[in-house]
Short mmCIF file of C-alpha atoms in Angstrom, two decimals:
data_model
loop_
_atom_site.label_atom_id
_atom_site.label_comp_id
_atom_site.label_asym_id
_atom_site.label_seq_id
_atom_site.Cartn_x
_atom_site.Cartn_y
_atom_site.Cartn_z
CA MET A 3 301.24 134.15 202.12
CA ASP A 4 302.83 135.58 198.96
CA THR A 5 301.61 133.85 195.82
CA SER A 6 303.63 133.62 192.62
CA PHE A 7 302.38 132.53 189.20
CA LEU A 8 303.96 129.08 189.71
CA SER A 9 302.61 128.59 193.22
CA ALA A 10 299.13 129.74 192.10
CA THR A 11 299.19 127.23 189.24
CA ILE A 12 300.35 124.40 191.50
CA LEU A 13 297.71 125.31 194.09
CA LEU A 14 294.92 125.26 191.49
CA ILE A 15 296.14 121.92 190.11
CA LEU A 16 296.21 120.47 193.63
CA ILE A 17 292.69 121.72 194.30
CA THR A 18 291.16 120.56 191.02
CA ASP A 19 293.08 117.26 191.49
CA PRO A 20 292.78 115.87 187.92
CA LEU A 21 294.78 112.70 188.68
CA GLY A 22 292.76 111.86 191.76
CA ASN A 23 289.52 112.51 189.86
CA ILE A 24 290.33 110.07 187.04
CA PRO A 25 288.24 107.19 188.51
CA LEU A 26 285.26 109.53 189.06
CA PHE A 27 285.66 111.01 185.59
CA ILE A 28 285.77 107.59 183.92
CA SER A 29 282.69 106.55 185.90
CA ALA A 30 280.82 109.69 184.79
CA LEU A 31 281.55 108.91 181.11
CA LYS A 32 280.57 105.24 181.19
CA GLN A 33 277.25 105.93 179.47
CA VAL A 34 278.82 108.18 176.82
CA LYS A 35 279.66 106.74 173.40
CA PRO A 36 283.45 106.53 172.79
CA GLU A 37 283.26 108.83 169.75
CA ARG A 38 281.53 111.51 171.87
CA ARG A 39 283.90 111.45 174.87
CA ARG A 40 286.55 113.78 173.48
CA ARG A 41 283.93 116.42 172.68
CA VAL A 42 282.41 116.05 176.16
CA VAL A 43 285.85 116.51 177.78
CA PHE A 44 286.51 119.74 175.84
CA ARG A 45 283.02 121.07 176.58
CA GLU A 46 283.09 120.33 180.32
CA CYS A 47 286.60 121.77 180.78
CA PHE A 48 285.55 124.92 178.93
CA ILE A 49 282.44 125.30 181.11
CA ALA A 50 284.53 124.82 184.28
CA PHE A 51 287.02 127.40 183.01
CA MET A 52 284.25 129.94 182.37
CA VAL A 53 282.70 129.33 185.81
CA LEU A 54 286.03 129.92 187.58
CA LEU A 55 286.82 132.90 185.35
CA THR A 56 283.46 134.45 186.30
CA PHE A 57 284.28 134.04 189.99
CA MET A 58 287.69 135.56 189.36
CA PHE A 59 286.34 138.69 187.62
CA PHE A 60 283.24 139.33 189.70
CA GLY A 61 284.65 138.18 193.04
CA LYS A 62 285.27 141.65 194.46
CA GLY A 63 281.78 142.86 193.58
CA PHE A 64 280.31 139.73 195.16
CA LEU A 65 282.22 140.36 198.40
CA GLU A 66 281.07 143.99 198.51
CA VAL A 67 277.42 143.06 197.96
CA MET A 68 277.58 140.38 200.67
CA HIS A 69 279.60 142.67 203.00
CA LEU A 70 282.34 140.06 203.35
CA THR A 71 285.93 140.92 204.24
CA ASP A 72 289.09 139.55 202.69
CA GLU A 73 290.03 138.04 206.06
CA SER A 74 286.77 136.08 206.35
CA LEU A 75 287.21 134.75 202.81
CA ARG A 76 290.77 133.62 203.59
CA VAL A 77 289.61 131.79 206.71
CA ALA A 78 286.65 130.23 204.86
CA GLY A 79 288.91 129.24 201.95
CA GLY A 80 291.38 127.67 204.39
CA VAL A 81 288.63 125.65 206.07
CA ILE A 82 287.24 124.42 202.73
CA LEU A 83 290.71 123.46 201.48
CA PHE A 84 291.40 121.65 204.74
CA LEU A 85 288.21 119.59 204.43
CA ILE A 86 289.01 118.76 200.78
CA ALA A 87 292.57 117.78 201.77
CA ILE A 88 291.32 115.49 204.57
CA LYS A 89 288.94 113.85 202.09
CA MET A 90 291.87 113.29 199.70
CA ILE A 91 294.02 111.71 202.43
CA PHE A 92 291.22 109.67 204.00
CA PRO A 93 288.71 108.88 201.23
CA GLY A 94 285.43 107.57 202.60
CA GLU A 95 282.62 105.50 201.20
CA GLY A 96 280.91 106.66 198.02
CA SER A 97 281.87 109.60 195.86
CA MET A 98 281.30 113.30 195.57
CA PHE A 99 278.37 112.49 193.29
CA GLY A 100 276.42 111.31 196.32
CA GLY A 101 276.40 107.70 195.21
CA ASP A 102 273.81 108.31 192.51
CA LYS A 103 274.08 106.40 189.29
CA LEU A 104 274.74 108.59 186.31
CA HIS A 105 272.59 108.17 183.22
CA GLY A 106 273.28 109.53 179.76
CA GLU A 107 275.78 112.19 178.82
CA PRO A 108 276.89 114.49 181.66
CA PHE A 109 276.34 118.21 181.07
CA ILE A 110 277.85 120.73 183.53
CA VAL A 111 277.07 118.45 186.50
CA PRO A 112 278.97 116.49 187.72
CA ILE A 113 282.17 116.96 185.66
CA ALA A 114 282.42 120.73 185.11
CA VAL A 115 280.80 121.43 188.49
CA PRO A 116 281.75 120.21 191.08
CA LEU A 117 284.44 117.79 189.82
CA ILE A 118 286.63 120.53 188.28
CA ALA A 119 285.12 123.83 189.44
CA GLY A 120 284.25 122.82 192.98
CA PRO A 121 283.68 125.11 196.01
CA SER A 122 287.39 125.07 196.93
CA ALA A 123 288.48 126.12 193.41
CA MET A 124 285.84 128.88 193.35
CA ALA A 125 286.97 130.17 196.77
CA THR A 126 290.62 130.09 195.71
CA VAL A 127 290.22 132.10 192.47
CA LEU A 128 287.94 134.51 194.32
CA LEU A 129 290.62 135.00 196.97
CA MET A 130 293.40 135.48 194.39
CA SER A 131 291.50 138.12 192.46
CA THR A 132 290.37 140.11 195.52
CA ARG A 133 293.73 140.11 197.31
CA GLU A 134 295.84 141.19 194.31
CA PRO A 135 293.56 142.40 191.49
CA GLU A 136 296.49 144.15 189.78
CA ARG A 137 297.94 140.69 188.97
CA MET A 138 294.78 139.49 187.22
CA ALA A 139 296.71 138.54 184.06
CA GLU A 140 298.85 136.14 186.11
CA TRP A 141 295.82 134.56 187.77
CA ILE A 142 294.11 134.08 184.40
CA GLY A 143 297.31 132.48 183.10
CA ALA A 144 297.52 130.15 186.12
CA LEU A 145 293.86 129.16 185.68
CA THR A 146 294.34 128.58 181.93
CA LEU A 147 297.40 126.38 182.54
CA THR A 148 295.48 124.43 185.19
CA MET A 149 292.61 123.83 182.79
CA LEU A 150 295.03 122.64 180.09
CA VAL A 151 296.58 120.15 182.54
CA THR A 152 293.10 118.96 183.53
CA LEU A 153 292.08 118.66 179.87
CA LEU A 154 295.14 116.57 178.99
CA VAL A 155 294.73 114.32 182.04
CA PHE A 156 291.06 113.69 181.25
CA LEU A 157 291.72 113.11 177.54
CA PHE A 158 294.28 110.42 178.40
CA SER A 159 292.57 109.27 181.60
CA GLY A 160 292.17 105.66 180.43
CA LYS A 161 295.83 105.32 179.46
CA ILE A 162 297.02 107.03 182.65
CA GLN A 163 294.91 104.74 184.81
CA ARG A 164 296.23 101.64 183.03
CA LEU A 165 299.83 102.92 183.16
CA LEU A 166 299.92 103.97 186.82
CA GLY A 167 297.33 101.66 188.27
CA GLU A 168 294.74 102.56 190.90
CA GLN A 169 297.17 102.18 193.81
CA ALA A 170 299.65 104.69 192.35
CA ILE A 171 296.86 107.18 191.61
CA THR A 172 295.56 106.81 195.18
CA ALA A 173 299.07 107.34 196.57
CA LEU A 174 299.51 110.50 194.45
CA GLU A 175 296.14 111.82 195.58
CA ARG A 176 297.08 111.35 199.24
CA LEU A 177 300.41 113.06 198.67
CA MET A 178 298.59 116.00 197.08
CA GLY A 179 296.24 115.98 200.07
CA LEU A 180 299.17 116.35 202.46
CA VAL A 181 300.53 119.35 200.54
CA LEU A 182 297.05 120.88 200.34
CA THR A 183 296.64 120.45 204.12
CA ALA A 184 299.74 122.59 204.74
CA ILE A 185 298.51 125.22 202.26
CA SER A 186 295.06 125.34 203.89
CA ILE A 187 296.54 125.80 207.38
CA GLU A 188 298.80 128.60 206.07
CA MET A 189 295.77 130.29 204.49
CA LEU A 190 293.71 129.87 207.67
CA LEU A 191 296.45 131.25 209.94
CA GLY A 192 297.06 134.15 207.55
CA GLY A 193 293.38 135.09 207.65
CA VAL A 194 293.21 134.92 211.47
CA ALA A 195 296.45 136.92 211.84
CA ALA A 196 295.20 139.60 209.42
CA TYR A 197 291.90 139.85 211.32
CA ILE A 198 293.65 140.19 214.71
CA LYS A 199 295.98 142.84 213.26
CA LYS A 200 292.95 144.72 211.92
CA LEU A 201 291.36 144.76 215.38
CA ALA A 202 294.56 145.94 217.11
#
């Protein structure tokens, strides 16, 4: 599957799912003083950006050390995206925080990781950088744009939730889940096809 700058950006936005994560984000900041929330949002988005950037730059070395092939990573990435997409379409009981009550100000966990920089986002940037390392500038740009979108959504999360309502946000999340399902299947099939071709 050929990936352009635009499609990479859209894919990362779908995976990080800032709109769908608004309720979880608001819940995570309930114990934070209002005057501190903006600073927390900037800090957590920056940490998530650095985590994903690290995976993007050191992805190839990681694969070589672990003796993993590009095909296996594509299949694994497709499976992870598929599971995330199913969760978006059919949300179950509880949250990705494991149902634990959050106390105090969140730091790294659970907002930066795994709410923004989750396993699927890590696998995706890793796959982008290892498949086409010569386009690293584009992938960094796509990641930066994604983080800016996430930052803006989280900064105005309260207003967005009041404006759209929970039902509209849920509907958007399920729509994103449907698109992500198709992308995950394409990634999975591409990995399997590449592996079969390699064996032939």
